[in-house]
Amino acid sequence: MDISEIVVAVLAAVLVVLLALVYRRVRLLRSGGVHVAMRVRVDDSGKGWHLGVGRYQGDEFAWFRALSLRAGPDRLIAREGLEIASRREPERGETPNMPAGSRVLRFDPPAATGIAPFELAMSPDALTGFLSWLESAPPGHRLPWAS
């Protein structure tokens, strides 16, 4: 086996992986997903944003990282107990990693859940849908924003 055959094999493998990533993203978007960026390590650096696709699954919001071959969601966010701590415009260095025209929502889950604070960034249209989903919780649940 000479070097040119090895190079062709490596390039073919890279192409297969890229096609799998594209296929996964298109499949998620066609099944009712929206572009959403997520940041799990919330700090003042503006770094750590990951672009992905969000999809509503009953009382959970499933988030799939865009550059992942994982079959299931990378993060499941339960609607129960979810409250918006704050809203803001993206800062200067954050915008390349977010959908166009995004607004940022910060969530501070209760300490008892063991979930660290996180932020979601989404376009105005996706935000409207997300807020509707949060507000449509069954009767008796708290409103999803801090008072």
GROMACS .gro file of N, CA and C in nm:
model
  441
    1MET      N    1   0.086  -0.117   0.000
    1MET     CA    2   0.000   0.000   0.000
    1MET      C    3   0.091   0.123   0.000
    2ASP      N    4   0.073   0.209  -0.099
    2ASP     CA    5   0.160   0.327  -0.103
    2ASP      C    6   0.089   0.449  -0.042
    3ILE      N    7   0.161   0.556  -0.031
    3ILE     CA    8   0.114   0.676   0.039
    3ILE      C    9  -0.012   0.737  -0.024
    4SER      N   10  -0.025   0.730  -0.155
    4SER     CA   11  -0.142   0.790  -0.220
    4SER      C   12  -0.270   0.716  -0.183
    5GLU      N   13  -0.263   0.585  -0.166
    5GLU     CA   14  -0.381   0.508  -0.123
    5GLU      C   15  -0.420   0.542   0.020
    6ILE      N   16  -0.322   0.565   0.105
    6ILE     CA   17  -0.350   0.603   0.244
    6ILE      C   18  -0.416   0.741   0.249
    7VAL      N   19  -0.365   0.835   0.170
    7VAL     CA   20  -0.422   0.971   0.167
    7VAL      C   21  -0.565   0.965   0.118
    8VAL      N   22  -0.592   0.888   0.014
    8VAL     CA   23  -0.728   0.875  -0.039
    8VAL      C   24  -0.821   0.814   0.067
    9ALA      N   25  -0.774   0.714   0.139
    9ALA     CA   26  -0.856   0.650   0.243
    9ALA      C   27  -0.888   0.749   0.355
   10VAL      N   28  -0.789   0.828   0.398
   10VAL     CA   29  -0.811   0.927   0.504
   10VAL      C   30  -0.910   1.035   0.456
   11LEU      N   31  -0.893   1.083   0.334
   11LEU     CA   32  -0.984   1.184   0.281
   11LEU      C   33  -1.127   1.130   0.268
   12ALA      N   34  -1.139   1.005   0.228
   12ALA     CA   35  -1.272   0.944   0.218
   12ALA      C   36  -1.337   0.934   0.357
   13ALA      N   37  -1.260   0.898   0.459
   13ALA     CA   38  -1.313   0.890   0.595
   13ALA      C   39  -1.358   1.026   0.645
   14VAL      N   40  -1.278   1.129   0.619
   14VAL     CA   41  -1.314   1.266   0.659
   14VAL      C   42  -1.443   1.309   0.588
   15LEU      N   43  -1.456   1.279   0.462
   15LEU     CA   44  -1.576   1.313   0.386
   15LEU      C   45  -1.700   1.243   0.441
   16VAL      N   46  -1.686   1.118   0.479
   16VAL     CA   47  -1.799   1.044   0.537
   16VAL      C   48  -1.843   1.108   0.669
   17VAL      N   49  -1.748   1.146   0.754
   17VAL     CA   50  -1.782   1.211   0.880
   17VAL      C   51  -1.852   1.345   0.856
   18LEU      N   52  -1.802   1.425   0.764
   18LEU     CA   53  -1.864   1.554   0.733
   18LEU      C   54  -2.006   1.535   0.679
   19LEU      N   55  -2.026   1.439   0.592
   19LEU     CA   56  -2.160   1.412   0.540
   19LEU      C   57  -2.255   1.367   0.650
   20ALA      N   58  -2.203   1.287   0.745
   20ALA     CA   59  -2.286   1.243   0.858
   20ALA      C   60  -2.328   1.362   0.944
   21LEU      N   61  -2.237   1.457   0.968
   21LEU     CA   62  -2.270   1.577   1.045
   21LEU      C   63  -2.377   1.660   0.975
   22VAL      N   64  -2.362   1.680   0.846
   22VAL     CA   65  -2.460   1.758   0.769
   22VAL      C   66  -2.596   1.688   0.770
   23TYR      N   67  -2.597   1.559   0.748
   23TYR     CA   68  -2.722   1.483   0.747
   23TYR      C   69  -2.792   1.493   0.882
   24ARG      N   70  -2.720   1.479   0.991
   24ARG     CA   71  -2.778   1.486   1.126
   24ARG      C   72  -2.841   1.621   1.151
   25ARG      N   73  -2.772   1.728   1.114
   25ARG     CA   74  -2.824   1.862   1.138
   25ARG      C   75  -2.950   1.889   1.056
   26VAL      N   76  -2.949   1.851   0.930
   26VAL     CA   77  -3.066   1.871   0.845
   26VAL      C   78  -3.184   1.790   0.898
   27ARG      N   79  -3.159   1.667   0.941
   27ARG     CA   80  -3.265   1.581   0.995
   27ARG      C   81  -3.327   1.643   1.120
   28LEU      N   82  -3.243   1.698   1.209
   28LEU     CA   83  -3.293   1.761   1.331
   28LEU      C   84  -3.376   1.884   1.300
   29LEU      N   85  -3.330   1.967   1.207
   29LEU     CA   86  -3.404   2.088   1.173
   29LEU      C   87  -3.537   2.055   1.105
   30ARG      N   88  -3.539   1.954   1.022
   30ARG     CA   89  -3.662   1.916   0.952
   30ARG      C   90  -3.764   1.853   1.045
   31SER      N   91  -3.720   1.802   1.158
   31SER     CA   92  -3.814   1.740   1.251
   31SER      C   93  -3.859   1.838   1.359
   32GLY      N   94  -3.856   1.967   1.327
   32GLY     CA   95  -3.910   2.067   1.419
   32GLY      C   96  -3.807   2.134   1.507
   33GLY      N   97  -3.683   2.135   1.469
   33GLY     CA   98  -3.579   2.196   1.550
   33GLY      C   99  -3.556   2.342   1.516
   34VAL      N  100  -3.491   2.413   1.608
   34VAL     CA  101  -3.455   2.553   1.588
   34VAL      C  102  -3.307   2.569   1.624
   35HIS      N  103  -3.240   2.666   1.559
   35HIS     CA  104  -3.100   2.694   1.592
   35HIS      C  105  -3.092   2.762   1.728
   36VAL      N  106  -3.012   2.705   1.816
   36VAL     CA  107  -2.994   2.758   1.952
   36VAL      C  108  -2.848   2.741   1.990
   37ALA      N  109  -2.788   2.846   2.044
   37ALA     CA  110  -2.653   2.836   2.099
   37ALA      C  111  -2.664   2.820   2.250
   38MET      N  112  -2.574   2.740   2.307
   38MET     CA  113  -2.576   2.717   2.452
   38MET      C  114  -2.436   2.738   2.509
   39ARG      N  115  -2.435   2.793   2.631
   39ARG     CA  116  -2.310   2.810   2.705
   39ARG      C  117  -2.335   2.759   2.846
   40VAL      N  118  -2.257   2.658   2.884
   40VAL     CA  119  -2.275   2.595   3.014
   40VAL      C  120  -2.190   2.662   3.120
   41ARG      N  121  -2.070   2.699   3.086
   41ARG     CA  122  -1.982   2.767   3.182
   41ARG      C  123  -2.003   2.917   3.167
   42VAL      N  124  -2.089   2.971   3.251
   42VAL     CA  125  -2.125   3.112   3.241
   42VAL      C  126  -2.022   3.195   3.316
   43ASP      N  127  -1.956   3.285   3.243
   43ASP     CA  128  -1.860   3.378   3.302
   43ASP      C  129  -1.858   3.506   3.219
   44ASP      N  130  -1.769   3.596   3.249
   44ASP     CA  131  -1.765   3.724   3.178
   44ASP      C  132  -1.676   3.721   3.054
   45SER      N  133  -1.618   3.606   3.020
   45SER     CA  134  -1.526   3.600   2.907
   45SER      C  135  -1.597   3.606   2.773
   46GLY      N  136  -1.723   3.565   2.767
   46GLY     CA  137  -1.795   3.561   2.640
   46GLY      C  138  -1.762   3.438   2.558
   47LYS      N  139  -1.681   3.347   2.612
   47LYS     CA  140  -1.641   3.227   2.540
   47LYS      C  141  -1.722   3.107   2.589
   48GLY      N  142  -1.716   3.001   2.513
   48GLY     CA  143  -1.782   2.878   2.555
   48GLY      C  144  -1.915   2.853   2.488
   49TRP      N  145  -1.951   2.933   2.388
   49TRP     CA  146  -2.077   2.913   2.317
   49TRP      C  147  -2.063   2.799   2.217
   50HIS      N  148  -2.168   2.716   2.209
   50HIS     CA  149  -2.171   2.607   2.112
   50HIS      C  150  -2.302   2.614   2.036
   51LEU      N  151  -2.293   2.616   1.904
   51LEU     CA  152  -2.412   2.620   1.821
   51LEU      C  153  -2.475   2.482   1.815
   52GLY      N  154  -2.607   2.479   1.816
   52GLY     CA  155  -2.676   2.351   1.811
   52GLY      C  156  -2.819   2.367   1.762
   53VAL      N  157  -2.893   2.261   1.777
   53VAL     CA  158  -3.033   2.256   1.736
   53VAL      C  159  -3.113   2.216   1.858
   54GLY      N  160  -3.219   2.293   1.886
   54GLY     CA  161  -3.308   2.262   1.997
   54GLY      C  162  -3.439   2.207   1.945
   55ARG      N  163  -3.496   2.113   2.021
   55ARG     CA  164  -3.623   2.053   1.980
   55ARG      C  165  -3.707   2.029   2.105
   56TYR      N  166  -3.836   2.058   2.095
   56TYR     CA  167  -3.928   2.039   2.207
   56TYR      C  168  -3.976   1.895   2.209
   57GLN      N  169  -3.965   1.832   2.326
   57GLN     CA  170  -4.010   1.695   2.344
   57GLN      C  171  -4.097   1.691   2.469
   58GLY      N  172  -4.222   1.728   2.454
   58GLY     CA  173  -4.313   1.731   2.569
   58GLY      C  174  -4.271   1.836   2.669
   59ASP      N  175  -4.236   1.794   2.790
   59ASP     CA  176  -4.194   1.886   2.896
   59ASP      C  177  -4.043   1.904   2.901
   60GLU      N  178  -3.973   1.864   2.797
   60GLU     CA  179  -3.828   1.880   2.791
   60GLU      C  180  -3.787   1.950   2.662
   61PHE      N  181  -3.680   2.027   2.673
   61PHE     CA  182  -3.619   2.091   2.557
   61PHE      C  183  -3.489   2.016   2.533
   62ALA      N  184  -3.481   1.946   2.422
   62ALA     CA  185  -3.362   1.868   2.388
   62ALA      C  186  -3.269   1.953   2.304
   63TRP      N  187  -3.142   1.961   2.345
   63TRP     CA  188  -3.043   2.039   2.271
   63TRP      C  189  -2.937   1.946   2.214
   64PHE      N  190  -2.917   1.955   2.083
   64PHE     CA  191  -2.820   1.873   2.012
   64PHE      C  192  -2.708   1.963   1.962
   65ARG      N  193  -2.587   1.936   2.000
   65ARG     CA  194  -2.473   2.014   1.953
   65ARG      C  195  -2.456   1.994   1.803
   66ALA      N  196  -2.428   2.102   1.731
   66ALA     CA  197  -2.422   2.096   1.584
   66ALA      C  198  -2.310   2.003   1.536
   67LEU      N  199  -2.195   2.009   1.598
   67LEU     CA  200  -2.082   1.928   1.554
   67LEU      C  201  -2.064   1.807   1.645
   68SER      N  202  -2.162   1.718   1.639
   68SER     CA  203  -2.157   1.598   1.721
   68SER      C  204  -2.226   1.486   1.644
   69LEU      N  205  -2.173   1.367   1.655
   69LEU     CA  206  -2.235   1.251   1.592
   69LEU      C  207  -2.320   1.172   1.691
   70ARG      N  208  -2.335   1.224   1.809
   70ARG     CA  209  -2.413   1.158   1.912
   70ARG      C  210  -2.556   1.138   1.864
   71ALA      N  211  -2.612   1.021   1.889
   71ALA     CA  212  -2.748   0.991   1.843
   71ALA      C  213  -2.853   1.069   1.921
   72GLY      N  214  -2.836   1.080   2.052
   72GLY     CA  215  -2.933   1.148   2.135
   72GLY      C  216  -2.893   1.292   2.163
   73PRO      N  217  -2.976   1.363   2.240
   73PRO     CA  218  -2.945   1.502   2.271
   73PRO      C  219  -2.824   1.513   2.364
   74ASP      N  220  -2.752   1.625   2.349
   74ASP     CA  221  -2.638   1.651   2.437
   74ASP      C  222  -2.684   1.701   2.572
   75ARG      N  223  -2.801   1.764   2.576
   75ARG     CA  224  -2.854   1.815   2.702
   75ARG      C  225  -3.006   1.815   2.696
   76LEU      N  226  -3.069   1.771   2.804
   76LEU     CA  227  -3.214   1.778   2.818
   76LEU      C  228  -3.247   1.879   2.927
   77ILE      N  229  -3.333   1.973   2.895
   77ILE     CA  230  -3.371   2.077   2.990
   77ILE      C  231  -3.519   2.059   3.023
   78ALA      N  232  -3.547   2.026   3.147
   78ALA     CA  233  -3.686   2.005   3.190
   78ALA      C  234  -3.754   2.140   3.211
   79ARG      N  235  -3.879   2.150   3.168
   79ARG     CA  236  -3.954   2.275   3.181
   79ARG      C  237  -3.987   2.302   3.328
   80GLU      N  238  -4.014   2.198   3.405
   80GLU     CA  239  -4.051   2.216   3.545
   80GLU      C  240  -3.937   2.278   3.625
   81GLY      N  241  -3.965   2.386   3.692
   81GLY     CA  242  -3.866   2.454   3.775
   81GLY      C  243  -3.771   2.544   3.698
   82LEU      N  244  -3.787   2.553   3.566
   82LEU     CA  245  -3.699   2.636   3.485
   82LEU      C  246  -3.745   2.781   3.490
   83GLU      N  247  -3.658   2.869   3.532
   83GLU     CA  248  -3.691   3.011   3.541
   83GLU      C  249  -3.582   3.093   3.473
   84ILE      N  250  -3.625   3.196   3.401
   84ILE     CA  251  -3.531   3.287   3.336
   84ILE      C  252  -3.480   3.384   3.442
   85ALA      N  253  -3.349   3.384   3.465
   85ALA     CA  254  -3.289   3.474   3.564
   85ALA      C  255  -3.268   3.612   3.504
   86SER      N  256  -3.229   3.618   3.375
   86SER     CA  257  -3.208   3.747   3.310
   86SER      C  258  -3.209   3.731   3.159
   87ARG      N  259  -3.230   3.844   3.092
   87ARG     CA  260  -3.222   3.852   2.945
   87ARG      C  261  -3.125   3.962   2.910
   88ARG      N  262  -3.055   3.944   2.798
   88ARG     CA  263  -2.962   4.047   2.756
   88ARG      C  264  -2.933   4.034   2.607
   89GLU      N  265  -2.874   4.140   2.554
   89GLU     CA  266  -2.825   4.138   2.416
   89GLU      C  267  -2.687   4.070   2.419
   90PRO      N  268  -2.649   4.003   2.311
   90PRO     CA  269  -2.514   3.944   2.308
   90PRO      C  270  -2.407   4.053   2.313
   91GLU      N  271  -2.297   4.020   2.376
   91GLU     CA  272  -2.185   4.112   2.380
   91GLU      C  273  -2.104   4.098   2.252
   92ARG      N  274  -2.015   4.191   2.231
   92ARG     CA  275  -1.941   4.199   2.104
   92ARG      C  276  -1.876   4.071   2.057
   93GLY      N  277  -1.799   4.006   2.141
   93GLY     CA  278  -1.726   3.887   2.099
   93GLY      C  279  -1.809   3.761   2.089
   94GLU      N  280  -1.934   3.764   2.135
   94GLU     CA  281  -2.017   3.644   2.138
   94GLU      C  282  -2.090   3.618   2.006
   95THR      N  283  -2.119   3.719   1.930
   95THR     CA  284  -2.210   3.706   1.816
   95THR      C  285  -2.169   3.608   1.707
   96PRO      N  286  -2.041   3.583   1.679
   96PRO     CA  287  -2.010   3.486   1.573
   96PRO      C  288  -2.057   3.345   1.603
   97ASN      N  289  -2.077   3.312   1.729
   97ASN     CA  290  -2.114   3.177   1.768
   97ASN      C  291  -2.263   3.160   1.795
   98MET      N  292  -2.345   3.255   1.748
   98MET     CA  293  -2.487   3.253   1.777
   98MET      C  294  -2.569   3.270   1.649
   99PRO      N  295  -2.695   3.228   1.654
   99PRO     CA  296  -2.784   3.258   1.541
   99PRO      C  297  -2.799   3.409   1.524
  100ALA      N  298  -2.828   3.453   1.402
  100ALA     CA  299  -2.840   3.596   1.373
  100ALA      C  300  -2.949   3.662   1.457
  101GLY      N  301  -2.919   3.782   1.510
  101GLY     CA  302  -3.015   3.860   1.587
  101GLY      C  303  -3.051   3.802   1.722
  102SER      N  304  -2.965   3.720   1.777
  102SER     CA  305  -2.995   3.647   1.901
  102SER      C  306  -3.017   3.736   2.022
  103ARG      N  307  -3.095   3.683   2.114
  103ARG     CA  308  -3.110   3.734   2.250
  103ARG      C  309  -3.061   3.623   2.343
  104VAL      N  310  -3.001   3.662   2.453
  104VAL     CA  311  -2.944   3.565   2.547
  104VAL      C  312  -3.032   3.556   2.671
  105LEU      N  313  -3.065   3.432   2.707
  105LEU     CA  314  -3.140   3.405   2.830
  105LEU      C  315  -3.049   3.332   2.927
  106ARG      N  316  -3.046   3.378   3.052
  106ARG     CA  317  -2.965   3.311   3.155
  106ARG      C  318  -3.060   3.238   3.249
  107PHE      N  319  -3.022   3.115   3.283
  107PHE     CA  320  -3.101   3.033   3.374
  107PHE      C  321  -3.014   2.995   3.492
  108ASP      N  322  -3.068   3.012   3.613
  108ASP     CA  323  -3.000   2.972   3.736
  108ASP      C  324  -3.086   2.866   3.804
  109PRO      N  325  -3.069   2.738   3.766
  109PRO     CA  326  -3.152   2.633   3.826
  109PRO      C  327  -3.130   2.626   3.977
  110PRO      N  328  -3.231   2.581   4.052
  110PRO     CA  329  -3.214   2.565   4.196
  110PRO      C  330  -3.097   2.471   4.227
  111ALA      N  331  -3.026   2.499   4.334
  111ALA     CA  332  -2.908   2.419   4.371
  111ALA      C  333  -2.943   2.272   4.393
  112ALA      N  334  -3.065   2.245   4.436
  112ALA     CA  335  -3.106   2.107   4.463
  112ALA      C  336  -3.106   2.021   4.338
  113THR      N  337  -3.119   2.082   4.221
  113THR     CA  338  -3.122   2.004   4.096
  113THR      C  339  -2.983   1.957   4.055
  114GLY      N  340  -2.879   2.022   4.105
  114GLY     CA  341  -2.743   1.986   4.068
  114GLY      C  342  -2.702   2.034   3.930
  115ILE      N  343  -2.785   2.118   3.867
  115ILE     CA  344  -2.756   2.170   3.734
  115ILE      C  345  -2.691   2.307   3.749
  116ALA      N  346  -2.580   2.327   3.680
  116ALA     CA  347  -2.508   2.455   3.685
  116ALA      C  348  -2.584   2.559   3.603
  117PRO      N  349  -2.564   2.688   3.634
  117PRO     CA  350  -2.625   2.793   3.552
  117PRO      C  351  -2.582   2.778   3.405
  118PHE      N  352  -2.671   2.814   3.315
  118PHE     CA  353  -2.640   2.807   3.173
  118PHE      C  354  -2.712   2.919   3.100
  119GLU      N  355  -2.670   2.943   2.976
  119GLU     CA  356  -2.732   3.046   2.893
  119GLU      C  357  -2.770   2.985   2.759
  120LEU      N  358  -2.880   3.034   2.704
  120LEU     CA  359  -2.925   2.999   2.571
  120LEU      C  360  -2.934   3.126   2.489
  121ALA      N  361  -2.894   3.118   2.363
  121ALA     CA  362  -2.906   3.231   2.271
  121ALA      C  363  -2.983   3.184   2.150
  122MET      N  364  -3.086   3.261   2.112
  122MET     CA  365  -3.168   3.222   1.998
  122MET      C  366  -3.223   3.345   1.928
  123SER      N  367  -3.264   3.326   1.805
  123SER     CA  368  -3.321   3.435   1.726
  123SER      C  369  -3.454   3.477   1.786
  124PRO      N  370  -3.503   3.596   1.749
  124PRO     CA  371  -3.632   3.642   1.803
  124PRO      C  372  -3.747   3.545   1.777
  125ASP      N  373  -3.754   3.484   1.659
  125ASP     CA  374  -3.861   3.389   1.629
  125ASP      C  375  -3.852   3.265   1.717
  126ALA      N  376  -3.731   3.211   1.731
  126ALA     CA  377  -3.712   3.094   1.817
  126ALA      C  378  -3.740   3.129   1.963
  127LEU      N  379  -3.704   3.251   2.003
  127LEU     CA  380  -3.730   3.296   2.141
  127LEU      C  381  -3.879   3.301   2.170
  128THR      N  382  -3.957   3.351   2.075
  128THR     CA  383  -4.103   3.356   2.093
  128THR      C  384  -4.159   3.216   2.115
  129GLY      N  385  -4.113   3.121   2.034
  129GLY     CA  386  -4.158   2.983   2.051
  129GLY      C  387  -4.115   2.924   2.183
  130PHE      N  388  -3.991   2.952   2.224
  130PHE     CA  389  -3.939   2.899   2.350
  130PHE      C  390  -4.018   2.955   2.469
  131LEU      N  391  -4.046   3.086   2.468
  131LEU     CA  392  -4.123   3.147   2.577
  131LEU      C  393  -4.265   3.092   2.581
  132SER      N  394  -4.324   3.069   2.465
  132SER     CA  395  -4.458   3.008   2.461
  132SER      C  396  -4.457   2.869   2.521
  133TRP      N  397  -4.352   2.792   2.488
  133TRP     CA  398  -4.340   2.658   2.544
  133TRP      C  399  -4.324   2.664   2.696
  134LEU      N  400  -4.243   2.758   2.746
  134LEU     CA  401  -4.226   2.772   2.891
  134LEU      C  402  -4.356   2.810   2.960
  135GLU      N  403  -4.430   2.901   2.900
  135GLU     CA  404  -4.553   2.952   2.960
  135GLU      C  405  -4.668   2.853   2.950
  136SER      N  406  -4.657   2.755   2.864
  136SER     CA  407  -4.768   2.662   2.845
  136SER      C  408  -4.762   2.543   2.941
  137ALA      N  409  -4.690   2.558   3.050
  137ALA     CA  410  -4.682   2.452   3.150
  137ALA      C  411  -4.821   2.424   3.204
  138PRO      N  412  -4.845   2.302   3.252
  138PRO     CA  413  -4.976   2.268   3.308
  138PRO      C  414  -5.014   2.359   3.424
  139PRO      N  415  -5.145   2.372   3.452
  139PRO     CA  416  -5.189   2.459   3.562
  139PRO      C  417  -5.123   2.420   3.695
  140GLY      N  418  -5.099   2.522   3.777
  140GLY     CA  419  -5.039   2.499   3.907
  140GLY      C  420  -4.889   2.517   3.909
  141HIS      N  421  -4.824   2.527   3.794
  141HIS     CA  422  -4.681   2.549   3.789
  141HIS      C  423  -4.652   2.698   3.798
  142ARG      N  424  -4.535   2.730   3.846
  142ARG     CA  425  -4.494   2.871   3.858
  142ARG      C  426  -4.467   2.929   3.720
  143LEU      N  427  -4.478   3.060   3.712
  143LEU     CA  428  -4.444   3.129   3.587
  143LEU      C  429  -4.293   3.119   3.566
  144PRO      N  430  -4.247   3.110   3.439
  144PRO     CA  431  -4.107   3.080   3.411
  144PRO      C  432  -4.009   3.197   3.422
  145TRP      N  433  -4.049   3.309   3.474
  145TRP     CA  434  -3.954   3.419   3.487
  145TRP      C  435  -3.948   3.463   3.632
  146ALA      N  436  -3.832   3.513   3.669
  146ALA     CA  437  -3.813   3.558   3.808
  146ALA      C  438  -3.898   3.680   3.835
  147SER      N  439  -3.949   3.692   3.955
  147SER     CA  440  -4.036   3.806   3.988
  147SER      C  441  -3.958   3.926   4.031
   0.00000   0.00000   0.00000
